[in-house]
mmCIF file of C-alpha atoms in Angstrom:
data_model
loop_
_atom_site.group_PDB
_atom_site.id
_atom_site.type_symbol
_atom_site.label_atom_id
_atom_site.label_comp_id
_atom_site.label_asym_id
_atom_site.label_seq_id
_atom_site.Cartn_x
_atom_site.Cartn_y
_atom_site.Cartn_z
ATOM 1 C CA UNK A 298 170.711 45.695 44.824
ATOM 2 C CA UNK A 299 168.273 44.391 47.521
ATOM 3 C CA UNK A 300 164.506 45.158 46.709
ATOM 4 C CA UNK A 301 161.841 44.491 49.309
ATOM 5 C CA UNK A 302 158.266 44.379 48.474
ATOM 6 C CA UNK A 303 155.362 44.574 51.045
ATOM 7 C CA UNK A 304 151.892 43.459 50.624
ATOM 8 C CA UNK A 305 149.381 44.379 51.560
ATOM 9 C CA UNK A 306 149.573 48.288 51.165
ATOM 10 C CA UNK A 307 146.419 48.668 53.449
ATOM 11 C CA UNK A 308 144.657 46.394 55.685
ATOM 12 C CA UNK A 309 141.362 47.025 58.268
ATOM 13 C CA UNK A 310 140.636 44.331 60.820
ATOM 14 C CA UNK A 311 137.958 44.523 63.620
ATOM 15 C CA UNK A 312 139.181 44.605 67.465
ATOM 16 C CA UNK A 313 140.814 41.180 68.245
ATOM 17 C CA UNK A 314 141.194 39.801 64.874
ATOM 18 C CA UNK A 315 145.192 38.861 63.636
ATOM 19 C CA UNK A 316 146.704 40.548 61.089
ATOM 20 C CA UNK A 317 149.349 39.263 58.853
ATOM 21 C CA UNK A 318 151.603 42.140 56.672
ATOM 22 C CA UNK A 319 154.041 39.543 54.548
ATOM 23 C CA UNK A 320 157.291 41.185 52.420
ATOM 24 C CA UNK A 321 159.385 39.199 50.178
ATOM 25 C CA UNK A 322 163.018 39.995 49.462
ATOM 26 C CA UNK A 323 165.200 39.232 46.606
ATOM 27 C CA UNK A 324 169.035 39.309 48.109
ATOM 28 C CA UNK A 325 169.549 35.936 49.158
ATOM 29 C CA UNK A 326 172.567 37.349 51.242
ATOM 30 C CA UNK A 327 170.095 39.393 53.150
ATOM 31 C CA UNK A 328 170.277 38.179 56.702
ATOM 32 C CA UNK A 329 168.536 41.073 59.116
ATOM 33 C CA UNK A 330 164.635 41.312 58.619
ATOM 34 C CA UNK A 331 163.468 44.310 61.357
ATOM 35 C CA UNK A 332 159.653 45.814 61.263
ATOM 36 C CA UNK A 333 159.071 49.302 62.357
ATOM 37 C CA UNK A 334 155.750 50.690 63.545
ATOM 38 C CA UNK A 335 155.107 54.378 62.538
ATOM 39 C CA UNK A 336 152.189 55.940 64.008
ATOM 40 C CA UNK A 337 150.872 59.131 62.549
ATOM 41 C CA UNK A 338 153.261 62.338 62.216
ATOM 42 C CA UNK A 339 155.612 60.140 64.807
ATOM 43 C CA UNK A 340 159.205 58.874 63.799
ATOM 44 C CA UNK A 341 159.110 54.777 63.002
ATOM 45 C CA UNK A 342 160.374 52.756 66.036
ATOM 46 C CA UNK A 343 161.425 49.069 65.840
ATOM 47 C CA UNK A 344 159.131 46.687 67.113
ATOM 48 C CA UNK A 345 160.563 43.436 66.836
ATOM 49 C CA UNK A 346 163.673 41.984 64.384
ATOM 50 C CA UNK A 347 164.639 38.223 63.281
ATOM 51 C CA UNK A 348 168.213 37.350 61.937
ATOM 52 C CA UNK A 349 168.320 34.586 59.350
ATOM 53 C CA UNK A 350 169.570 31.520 61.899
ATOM 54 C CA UNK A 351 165.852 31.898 63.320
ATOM 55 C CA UNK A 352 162.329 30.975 61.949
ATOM 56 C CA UNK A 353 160.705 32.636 63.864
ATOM 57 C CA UNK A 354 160.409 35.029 66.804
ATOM 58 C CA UNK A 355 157.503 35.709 69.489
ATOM 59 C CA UNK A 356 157.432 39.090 71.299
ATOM 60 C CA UNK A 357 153.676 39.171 73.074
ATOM 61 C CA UNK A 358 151.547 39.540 70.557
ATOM 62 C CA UNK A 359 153.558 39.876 67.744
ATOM 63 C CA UNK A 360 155.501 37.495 65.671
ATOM 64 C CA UNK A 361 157.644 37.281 63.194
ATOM 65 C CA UNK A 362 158.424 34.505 60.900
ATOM 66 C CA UNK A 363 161.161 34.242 57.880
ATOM 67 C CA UNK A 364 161.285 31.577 55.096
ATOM 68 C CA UNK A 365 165.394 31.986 53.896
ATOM 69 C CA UNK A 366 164.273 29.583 50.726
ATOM 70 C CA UNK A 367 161.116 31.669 49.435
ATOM 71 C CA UNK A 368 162.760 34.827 50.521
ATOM 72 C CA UNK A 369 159.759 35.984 52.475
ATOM 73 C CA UNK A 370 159.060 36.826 55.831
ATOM 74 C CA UNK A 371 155.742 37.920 57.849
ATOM 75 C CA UNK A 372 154.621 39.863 60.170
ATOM 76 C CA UNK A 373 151.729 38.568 62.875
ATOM 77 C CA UNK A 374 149.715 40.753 64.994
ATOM 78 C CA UNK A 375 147.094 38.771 67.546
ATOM 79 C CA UNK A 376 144.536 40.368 69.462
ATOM 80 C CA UNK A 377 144.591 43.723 67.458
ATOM 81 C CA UNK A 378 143.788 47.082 69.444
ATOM 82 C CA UNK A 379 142.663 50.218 68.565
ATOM 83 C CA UNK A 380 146.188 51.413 69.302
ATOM 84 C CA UNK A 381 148.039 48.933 66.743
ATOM 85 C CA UNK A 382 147.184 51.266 64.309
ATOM 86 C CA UNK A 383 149.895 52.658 62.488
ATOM 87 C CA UNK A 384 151.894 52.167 59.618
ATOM 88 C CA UNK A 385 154.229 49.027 59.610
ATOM 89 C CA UNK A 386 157.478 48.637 57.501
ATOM 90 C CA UNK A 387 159.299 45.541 56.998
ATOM 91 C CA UNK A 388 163.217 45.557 55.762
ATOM 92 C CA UNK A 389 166.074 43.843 55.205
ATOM 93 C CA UNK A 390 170.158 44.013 55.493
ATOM 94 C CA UNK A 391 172.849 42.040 54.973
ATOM 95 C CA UNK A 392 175.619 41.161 57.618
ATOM 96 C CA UNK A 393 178.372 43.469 57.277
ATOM 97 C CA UNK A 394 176.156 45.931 55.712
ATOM 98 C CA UNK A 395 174.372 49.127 57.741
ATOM 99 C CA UNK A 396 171.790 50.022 55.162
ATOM 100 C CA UNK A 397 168.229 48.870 55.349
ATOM 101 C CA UNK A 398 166.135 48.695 52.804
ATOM 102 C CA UNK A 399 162.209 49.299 53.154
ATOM 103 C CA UNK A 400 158.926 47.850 52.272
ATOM 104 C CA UNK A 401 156.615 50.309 51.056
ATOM 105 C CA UNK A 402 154.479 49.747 53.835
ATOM 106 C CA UNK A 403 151.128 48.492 55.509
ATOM 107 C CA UNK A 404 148.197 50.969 56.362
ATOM 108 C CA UNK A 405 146.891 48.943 59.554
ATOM 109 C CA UNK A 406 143.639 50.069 60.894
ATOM 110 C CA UNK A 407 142.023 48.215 63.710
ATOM 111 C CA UNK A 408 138.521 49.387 64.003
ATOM 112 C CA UNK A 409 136.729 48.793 67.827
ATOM 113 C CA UNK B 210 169.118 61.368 76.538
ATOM 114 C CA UNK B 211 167.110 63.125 74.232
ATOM 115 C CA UNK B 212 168.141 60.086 71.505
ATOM 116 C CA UNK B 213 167.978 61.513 68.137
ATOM 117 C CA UNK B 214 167.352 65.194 67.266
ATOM 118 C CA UNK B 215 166.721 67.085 64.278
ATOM 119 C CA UNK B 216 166.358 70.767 63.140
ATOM 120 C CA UNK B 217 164.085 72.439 61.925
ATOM 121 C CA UNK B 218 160.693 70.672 62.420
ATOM 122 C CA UNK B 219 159.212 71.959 59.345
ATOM 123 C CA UNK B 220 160.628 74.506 56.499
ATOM 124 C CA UNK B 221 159.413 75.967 53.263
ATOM 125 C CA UNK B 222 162.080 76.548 50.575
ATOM 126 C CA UNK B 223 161.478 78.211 47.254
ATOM 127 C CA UNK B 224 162.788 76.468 44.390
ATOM 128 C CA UNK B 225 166.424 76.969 43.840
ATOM 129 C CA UNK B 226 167.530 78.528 47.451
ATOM 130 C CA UNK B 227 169.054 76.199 49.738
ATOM 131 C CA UNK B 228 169.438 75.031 53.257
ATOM 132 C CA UNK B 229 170.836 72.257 55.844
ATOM 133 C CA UNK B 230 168.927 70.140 58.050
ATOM 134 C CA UNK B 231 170.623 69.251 61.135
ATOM 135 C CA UNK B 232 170.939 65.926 62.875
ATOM 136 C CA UNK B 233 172.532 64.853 66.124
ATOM 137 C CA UNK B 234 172.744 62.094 68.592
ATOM 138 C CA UNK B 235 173.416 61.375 72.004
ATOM 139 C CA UNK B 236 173.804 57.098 72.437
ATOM 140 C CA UNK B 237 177.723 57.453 71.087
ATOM 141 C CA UNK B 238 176.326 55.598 67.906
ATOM 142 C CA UNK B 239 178.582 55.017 65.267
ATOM 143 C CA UNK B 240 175.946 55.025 61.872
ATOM 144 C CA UNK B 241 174.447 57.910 61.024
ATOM 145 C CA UNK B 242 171.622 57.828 58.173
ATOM 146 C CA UNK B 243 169.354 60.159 56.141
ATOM 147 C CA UNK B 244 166.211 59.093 54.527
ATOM 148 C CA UNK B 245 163.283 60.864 53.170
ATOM 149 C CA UNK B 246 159.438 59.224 53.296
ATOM 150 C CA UNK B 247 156.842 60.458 50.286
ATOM 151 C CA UNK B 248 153.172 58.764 50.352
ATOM 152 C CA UNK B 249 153.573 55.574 49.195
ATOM 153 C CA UNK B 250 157.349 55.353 48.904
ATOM 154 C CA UNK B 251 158.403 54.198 52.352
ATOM 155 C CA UNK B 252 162.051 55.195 53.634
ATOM 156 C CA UNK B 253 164.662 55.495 50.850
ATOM 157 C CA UNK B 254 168.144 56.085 52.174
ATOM 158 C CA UNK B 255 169.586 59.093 50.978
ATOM 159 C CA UNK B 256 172.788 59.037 51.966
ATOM 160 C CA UNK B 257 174.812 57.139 55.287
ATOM 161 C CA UNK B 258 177.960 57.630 57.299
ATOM 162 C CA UNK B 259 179.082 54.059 58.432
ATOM 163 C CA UNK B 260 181.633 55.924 60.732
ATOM 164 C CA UNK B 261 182.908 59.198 61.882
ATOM 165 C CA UNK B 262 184.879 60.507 58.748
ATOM 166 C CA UNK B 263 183.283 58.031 55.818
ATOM 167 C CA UNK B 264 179.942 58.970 54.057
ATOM 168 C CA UNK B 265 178.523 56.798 51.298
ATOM 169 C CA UNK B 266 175.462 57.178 49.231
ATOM 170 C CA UNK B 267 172.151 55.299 49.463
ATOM 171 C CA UNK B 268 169.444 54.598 46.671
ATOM 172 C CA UNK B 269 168.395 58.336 46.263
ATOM 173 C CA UNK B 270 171.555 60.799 46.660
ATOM 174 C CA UNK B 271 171.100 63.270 43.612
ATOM 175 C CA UNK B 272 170.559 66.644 44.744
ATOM 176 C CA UNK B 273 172.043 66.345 47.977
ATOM 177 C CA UNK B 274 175.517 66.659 50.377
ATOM 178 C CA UNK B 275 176.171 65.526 53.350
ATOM 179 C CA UNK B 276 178.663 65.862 56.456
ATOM 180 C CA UNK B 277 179.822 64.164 59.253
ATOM 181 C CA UNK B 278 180.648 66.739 61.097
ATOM 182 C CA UNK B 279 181.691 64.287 64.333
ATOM 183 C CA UNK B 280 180.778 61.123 65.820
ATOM 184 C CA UNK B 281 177.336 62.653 67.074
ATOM 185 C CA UNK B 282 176.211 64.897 63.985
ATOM 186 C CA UNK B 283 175.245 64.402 60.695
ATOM 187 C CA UNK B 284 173.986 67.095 58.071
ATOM 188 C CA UNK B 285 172.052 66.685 55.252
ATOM 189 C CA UNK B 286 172.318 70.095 52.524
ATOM 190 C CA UNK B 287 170.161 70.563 49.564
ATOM 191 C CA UNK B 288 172.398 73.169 47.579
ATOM 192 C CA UNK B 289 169.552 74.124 45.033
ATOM 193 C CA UNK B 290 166.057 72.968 46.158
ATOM 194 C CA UNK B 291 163.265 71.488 43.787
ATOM 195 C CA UNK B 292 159.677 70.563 44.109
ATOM 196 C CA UNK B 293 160.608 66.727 43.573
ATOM 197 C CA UNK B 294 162.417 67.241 46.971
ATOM 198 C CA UNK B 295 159.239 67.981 48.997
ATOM 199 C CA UNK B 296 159.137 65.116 51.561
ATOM 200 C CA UNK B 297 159.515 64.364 55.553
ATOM 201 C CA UNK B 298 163.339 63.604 56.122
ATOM 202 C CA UNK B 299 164.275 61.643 58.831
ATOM 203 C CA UNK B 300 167.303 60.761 60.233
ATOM 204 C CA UNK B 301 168.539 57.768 62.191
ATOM 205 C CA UNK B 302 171.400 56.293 64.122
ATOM 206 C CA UNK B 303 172.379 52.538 64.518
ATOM 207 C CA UNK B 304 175.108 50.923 66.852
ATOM 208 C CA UNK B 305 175.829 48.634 63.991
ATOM 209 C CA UNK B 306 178.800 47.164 64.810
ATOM 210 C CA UNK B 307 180.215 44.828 62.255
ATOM 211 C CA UNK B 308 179.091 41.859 61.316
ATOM 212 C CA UNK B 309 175.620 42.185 62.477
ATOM 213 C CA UNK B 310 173.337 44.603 61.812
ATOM 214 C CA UNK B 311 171.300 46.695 64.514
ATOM 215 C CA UNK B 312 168.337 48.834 65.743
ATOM 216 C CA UNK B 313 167.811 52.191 64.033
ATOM 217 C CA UNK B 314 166.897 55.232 65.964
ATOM 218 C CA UNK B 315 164.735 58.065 64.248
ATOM 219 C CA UNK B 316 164.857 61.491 64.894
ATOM 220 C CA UNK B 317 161.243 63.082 64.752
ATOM 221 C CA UNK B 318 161.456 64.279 61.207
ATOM 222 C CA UNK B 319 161.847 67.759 59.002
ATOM 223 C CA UNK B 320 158.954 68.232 56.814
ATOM 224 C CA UNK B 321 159.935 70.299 53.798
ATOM 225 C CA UNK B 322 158.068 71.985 51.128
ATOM 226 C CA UNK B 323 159.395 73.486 47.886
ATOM 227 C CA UNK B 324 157.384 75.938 46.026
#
């Protein structure tokens, strides 16, 4: 089955540096790549998706890009704030499918 | 709407009783999921209900039942608990409509102890 792994499993940046969480994946029928931001004793909500027909996807400040041939795709946060942090999970799904599987997630902190 | 809602917030079992955590929705969603979240771990389905009337299992389903009850409520029953099942459990509810994939609502989470 599909297994995603995240990297890195914590990661502290100062106010308005990026920050770049990458997962790879290793179902190569795996077409839905979604990233959830969970902030602390809150339920994860999605923040921004890609499907595999797109490289890459802009939503304000954050981006995500996918690379189908080195099943891998990234997560970009510019301009960090204090209130980016959280913990961020990246999946994956294939078409047809329902089930997601997880990343083992990303610590962010953001210090001011 | 209130979205996603689950029952109870937080419980403490001893080992071997048993209980159900309740799930329901509101957005007519067809996909109902459970997962559970330990440190480290991430979300690991636990079991899913692609439609009213089907359940399947997920990666982690030993230990556990479910039922779709109807289109807008899902429960998740651990029949004789253990301390390996200490965890948050959330569940969630997708659209999903085949062939593509969709958003997943969380509920706000049951954190359980077993002693």
């Amino acid at each position: 089955g599909e297994n995603v792994e995240q990297h890195p499993s914590t990661l502290s940046v100062q106010e308005g540096d990026s920050a770049v969480i990458k997962c790879t994946y290793s179902d190569s029928a795996s077409n839905y790549f979604p990233w959830y931001k969970q902030e602390l004793g809150k339920r994860p909500q999605l923040i921004i998706d890609i499907r595999s027909n797109v490289g890459e996807k802009k939503d304000q400040r954050i981006a995500v890009t996918l690379n189908k041939t080195a099943k891998h795709f990234s997560l970009h946060i510019t301009e960090t704030q204090p209130e980016d942090s959280a913990v961020y999970f990246c999946a994956a799904s294939k078409q047809g499918f329902q089930k997601l599987v997880f990343g083992t997630g990303t610590r962010l902190l953001v210090s001011p | 709407n209130a979205g996603v809602t689950q029952t109870p917030k937080f419980q403490v079992l001893k080992t071997g009783q048993s209980m159900t955590l309740q799930c329901a929705q509101d957005m007519n969603h067809n996909s109902m999921y459970w997962y559970r979240q330990d440190p480290g771990m991430g979300l690991r389905l636990i079991y899913y209900s692609a439609s009213e009337g089907t359940t399947d299992k997920g990666e982690v389903p030993n230990g556990y039942n479910v039922s779709r009850l109807n289109k807008r409520e899902f429960s998740l029953r651990l029949e004789s608990a253990a301390p390996s099942q200490t965890s948050v459990y959330f569940c969630a509810s997708s659209e999903a409509q085949r062939p593509a994939a969709s958003e997943q609502y969380f509920g706000p989470g049951t954190r359980l102890t077993v002693t």
